[in-house]
Coordinates of C-alpha atoms in Angstrom, one line a residue:
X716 CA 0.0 0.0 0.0
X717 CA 1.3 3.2 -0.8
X718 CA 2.0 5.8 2.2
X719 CA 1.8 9.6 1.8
X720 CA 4.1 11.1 4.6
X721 CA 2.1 14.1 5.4
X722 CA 4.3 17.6 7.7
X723 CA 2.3 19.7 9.2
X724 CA 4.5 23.1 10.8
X725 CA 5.4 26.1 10.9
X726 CA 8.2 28.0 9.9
X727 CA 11.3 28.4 12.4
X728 CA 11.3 30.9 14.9
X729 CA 13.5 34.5 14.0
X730 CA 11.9 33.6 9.7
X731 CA 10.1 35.9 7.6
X732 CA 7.7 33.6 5.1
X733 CA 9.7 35.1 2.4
X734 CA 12.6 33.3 4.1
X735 CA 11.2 30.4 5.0
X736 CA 9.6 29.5 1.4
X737 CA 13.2 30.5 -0.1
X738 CA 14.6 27.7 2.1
X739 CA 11.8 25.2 1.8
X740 CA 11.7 25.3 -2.3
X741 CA 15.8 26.0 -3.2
X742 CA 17.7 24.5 -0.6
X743 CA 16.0 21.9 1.7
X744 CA 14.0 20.9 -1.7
X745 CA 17.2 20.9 -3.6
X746 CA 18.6 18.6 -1.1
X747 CA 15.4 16.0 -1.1
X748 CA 15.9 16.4 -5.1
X749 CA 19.8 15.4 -4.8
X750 CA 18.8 12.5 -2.3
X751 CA 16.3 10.8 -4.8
X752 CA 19.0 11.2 -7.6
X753 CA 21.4 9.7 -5.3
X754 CA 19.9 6.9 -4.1
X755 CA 16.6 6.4 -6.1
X756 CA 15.9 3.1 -4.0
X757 CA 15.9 4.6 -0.6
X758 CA 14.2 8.3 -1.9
X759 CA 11.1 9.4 -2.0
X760 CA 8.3 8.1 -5.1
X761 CA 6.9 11.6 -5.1
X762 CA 7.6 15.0 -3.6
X763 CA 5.2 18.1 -3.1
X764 CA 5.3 21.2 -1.4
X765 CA 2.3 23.5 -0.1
X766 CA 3.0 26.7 0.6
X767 CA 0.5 28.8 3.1
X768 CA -1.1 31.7 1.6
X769 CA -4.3 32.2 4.6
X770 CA -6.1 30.0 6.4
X771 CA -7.7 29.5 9.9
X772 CA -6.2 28.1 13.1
X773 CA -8.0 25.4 15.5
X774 CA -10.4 27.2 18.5
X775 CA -10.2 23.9 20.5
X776 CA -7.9 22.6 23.6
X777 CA -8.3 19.4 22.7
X778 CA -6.9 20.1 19.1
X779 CA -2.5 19.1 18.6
X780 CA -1.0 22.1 19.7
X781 CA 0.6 22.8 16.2
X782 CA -3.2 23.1 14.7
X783 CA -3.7 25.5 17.2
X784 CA -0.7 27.6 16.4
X785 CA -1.6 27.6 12.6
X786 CA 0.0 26.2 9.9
X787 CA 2.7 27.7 7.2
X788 CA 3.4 24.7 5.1
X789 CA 2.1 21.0 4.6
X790 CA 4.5 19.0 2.8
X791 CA 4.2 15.7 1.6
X792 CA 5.9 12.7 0.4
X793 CA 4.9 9.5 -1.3
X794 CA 6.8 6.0 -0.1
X795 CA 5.8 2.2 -1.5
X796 CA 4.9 1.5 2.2
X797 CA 5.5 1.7 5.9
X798 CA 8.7 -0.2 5.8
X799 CA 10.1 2.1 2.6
X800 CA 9.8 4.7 4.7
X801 CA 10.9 4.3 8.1
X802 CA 14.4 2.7 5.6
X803 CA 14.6 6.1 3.8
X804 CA 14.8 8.3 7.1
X805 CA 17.9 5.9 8.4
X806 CA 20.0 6.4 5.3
X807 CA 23.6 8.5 5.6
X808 CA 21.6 11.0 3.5
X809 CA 19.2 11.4 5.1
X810 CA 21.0 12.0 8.8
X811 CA 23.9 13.8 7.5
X812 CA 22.2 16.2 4.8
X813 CA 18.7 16.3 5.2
X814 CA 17.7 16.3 8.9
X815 CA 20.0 18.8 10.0
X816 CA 18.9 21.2 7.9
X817 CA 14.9 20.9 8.8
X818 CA 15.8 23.3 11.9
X819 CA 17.0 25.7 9.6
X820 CA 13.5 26.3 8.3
X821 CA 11.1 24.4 10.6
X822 CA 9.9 25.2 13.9
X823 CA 10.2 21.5 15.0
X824 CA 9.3 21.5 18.7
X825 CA 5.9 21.8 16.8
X826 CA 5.7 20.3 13.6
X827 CA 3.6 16.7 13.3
X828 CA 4.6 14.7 10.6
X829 CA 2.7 11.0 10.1
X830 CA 1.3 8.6 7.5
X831 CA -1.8 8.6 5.3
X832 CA -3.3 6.5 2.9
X833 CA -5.3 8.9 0.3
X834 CA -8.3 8.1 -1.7
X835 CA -9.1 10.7 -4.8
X836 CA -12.6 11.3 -5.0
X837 CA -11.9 13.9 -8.2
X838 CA -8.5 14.0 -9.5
X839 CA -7.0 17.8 -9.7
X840 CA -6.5 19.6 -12.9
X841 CA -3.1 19.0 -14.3
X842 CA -0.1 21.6 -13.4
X843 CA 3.4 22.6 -12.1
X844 CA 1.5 25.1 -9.3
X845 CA -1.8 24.9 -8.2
X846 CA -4.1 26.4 -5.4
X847 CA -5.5 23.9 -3.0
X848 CA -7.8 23.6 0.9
X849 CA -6.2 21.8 3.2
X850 CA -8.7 20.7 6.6
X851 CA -6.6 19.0 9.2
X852 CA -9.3 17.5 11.8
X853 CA -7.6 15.5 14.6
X854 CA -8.4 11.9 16.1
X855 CA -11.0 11.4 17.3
X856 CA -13.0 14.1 16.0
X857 CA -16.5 13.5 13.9
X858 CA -15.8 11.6 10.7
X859 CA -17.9 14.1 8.7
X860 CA -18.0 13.5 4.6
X861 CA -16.9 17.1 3.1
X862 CA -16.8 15.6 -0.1
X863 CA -20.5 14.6 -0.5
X864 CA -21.4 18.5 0.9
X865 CA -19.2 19.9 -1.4
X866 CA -20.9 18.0 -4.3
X867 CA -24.2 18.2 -2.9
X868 CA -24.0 21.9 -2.9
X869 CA -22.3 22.3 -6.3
X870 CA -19.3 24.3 -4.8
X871 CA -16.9 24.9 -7.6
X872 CA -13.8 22.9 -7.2
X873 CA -11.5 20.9 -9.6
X874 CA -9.9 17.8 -7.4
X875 CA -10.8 16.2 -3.5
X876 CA -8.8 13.9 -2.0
X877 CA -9.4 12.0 1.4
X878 CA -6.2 11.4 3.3
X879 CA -6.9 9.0 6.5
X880 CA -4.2 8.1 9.0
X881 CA -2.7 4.9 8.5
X882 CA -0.7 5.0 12.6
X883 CA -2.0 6.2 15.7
X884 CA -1.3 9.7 15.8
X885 CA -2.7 13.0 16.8
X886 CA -4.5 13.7 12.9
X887 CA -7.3 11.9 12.7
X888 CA -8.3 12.8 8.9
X889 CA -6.8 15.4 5.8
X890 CA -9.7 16.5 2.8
X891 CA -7.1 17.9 0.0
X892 CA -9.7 20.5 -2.3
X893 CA -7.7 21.7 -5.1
X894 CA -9.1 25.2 -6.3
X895 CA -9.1 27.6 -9.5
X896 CA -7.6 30.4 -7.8
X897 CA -7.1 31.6 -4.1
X898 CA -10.6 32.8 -4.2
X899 CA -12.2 30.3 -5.0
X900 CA -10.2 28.6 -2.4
X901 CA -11.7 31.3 0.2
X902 CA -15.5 30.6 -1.0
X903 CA -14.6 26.5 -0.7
X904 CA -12.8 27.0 3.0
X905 CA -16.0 28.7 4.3
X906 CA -17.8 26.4 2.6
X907 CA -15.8 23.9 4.9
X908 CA -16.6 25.4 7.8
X909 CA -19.9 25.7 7.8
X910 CA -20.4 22.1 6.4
X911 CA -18.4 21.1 10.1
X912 CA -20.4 23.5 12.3
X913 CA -23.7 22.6 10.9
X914 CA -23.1 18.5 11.6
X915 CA -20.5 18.0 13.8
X916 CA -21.0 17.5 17.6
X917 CA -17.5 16.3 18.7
X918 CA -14.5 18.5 17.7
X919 CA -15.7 20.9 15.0
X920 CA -13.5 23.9 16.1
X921 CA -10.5 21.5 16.2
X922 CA -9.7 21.3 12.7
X923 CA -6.9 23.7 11.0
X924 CA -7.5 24.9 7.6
X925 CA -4.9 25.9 5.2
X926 CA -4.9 27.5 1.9
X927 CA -1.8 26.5 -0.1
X928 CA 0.0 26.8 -3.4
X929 CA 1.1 23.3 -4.3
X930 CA 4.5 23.3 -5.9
X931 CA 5.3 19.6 -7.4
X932 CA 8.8 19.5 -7.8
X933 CA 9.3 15.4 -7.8
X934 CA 6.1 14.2 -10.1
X935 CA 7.1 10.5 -9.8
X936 CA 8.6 7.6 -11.4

């Protein structure tokens, strides 16, 4: 089964955005770019960035702390499975290159990174930069179907993916909403929002919502 590592931050304490998505895309991309070159066995199967551009923090106690601080980035990176995974995060690469330099653009006392397992409702448009919804709803909250009241409604949107956690963890459940443009991605977040405080009962102000640019810079292979 294939595994989509999902990171969830913010950027390091003492950045500027502008810094921190320099870092992100040329350098610490760069390097995850060199590493699947390198050593195309242990690397990655598919690399993306999201890049913040607005979005809404969790109003809930019981929400992971780093919902609750807001989100900059979610990045995310395909594996064959568990086991391909947990190999290419014990390579020399990866310890010697790689981790050191996610403190240079991560706040990592709060960043949580885990597994999903995704399952495309309506594949996105095609392209190298796209605008996209992330909601980030913790364990444990209510299991509610954004898909099927974004259709129902007729909400304008061009690709939805479910992404459900395949560990124990502290994210429960990820809806991907890939949009037109940021405002469409606006009208589709408060579309969101609504759909969650109109049927939830258990953990609606918990989730974290994000609105990204998606930046593919490894498509697969």
């Amino acid at each position: 089964m294939t595994v989509k590592l999902m990171m969830f931050g913010r950027r390091a304490p003492g950045q500027t955005i502008a810094e921190n998505r320099l870092h992100m895309k040329d350098v610490h991309g760069r390097l995850v770019l060199d590493y699947i070159a390198a050593d195309p066995q242990s690397g990655p199967r598919r690399y993306t960035q999201n890049h913040g551009l607005d979005g809404v923090f969790a109003d809930d106690e019981a929400a992971p702390l780093a919902l609750r601080l807001g989100l900059d980035f979610v990045t995310q990176i395909w594996f064959e499975d568990l086991t391909s995974l947990k190999a290419s995060r014990e390579t020399p690469f990866y310890h010697e290159q790689l981790h050191p330099d996610e403190s240079r653009f991560v706040d990592v006392a709060n960043v949580i990174g885990q597994p999903f397992s995704e399952e495309f409702t309506r594949g996105p448009a095609p392209g190298p930069a796209d605008i996209k919804l992330f909601v980030v709803r913790p364990r444990g909250a209510d299991a509610i179907d954004l898909f099927d009241s974004l259709a129902s409604d007729e909400v304008a949107f061009s690709g939805y993916c479910r992404n459900l956690a395949v560990t124990p963890g502290p994210i429960g459940v990820v809806d991907e909403v890939w949009a037109r443009d940021e405002d469409e991605a606006r009208r589709l977040l408060d579309h969101c929002r609504q759909a969650l405080d109109a049927e939830a009962t258990y953990g609606k102000h918990s989730a974290a919502y994000l609105i990204a640019r998606e930046y593919r810079l490894f498509a697969g292979r």
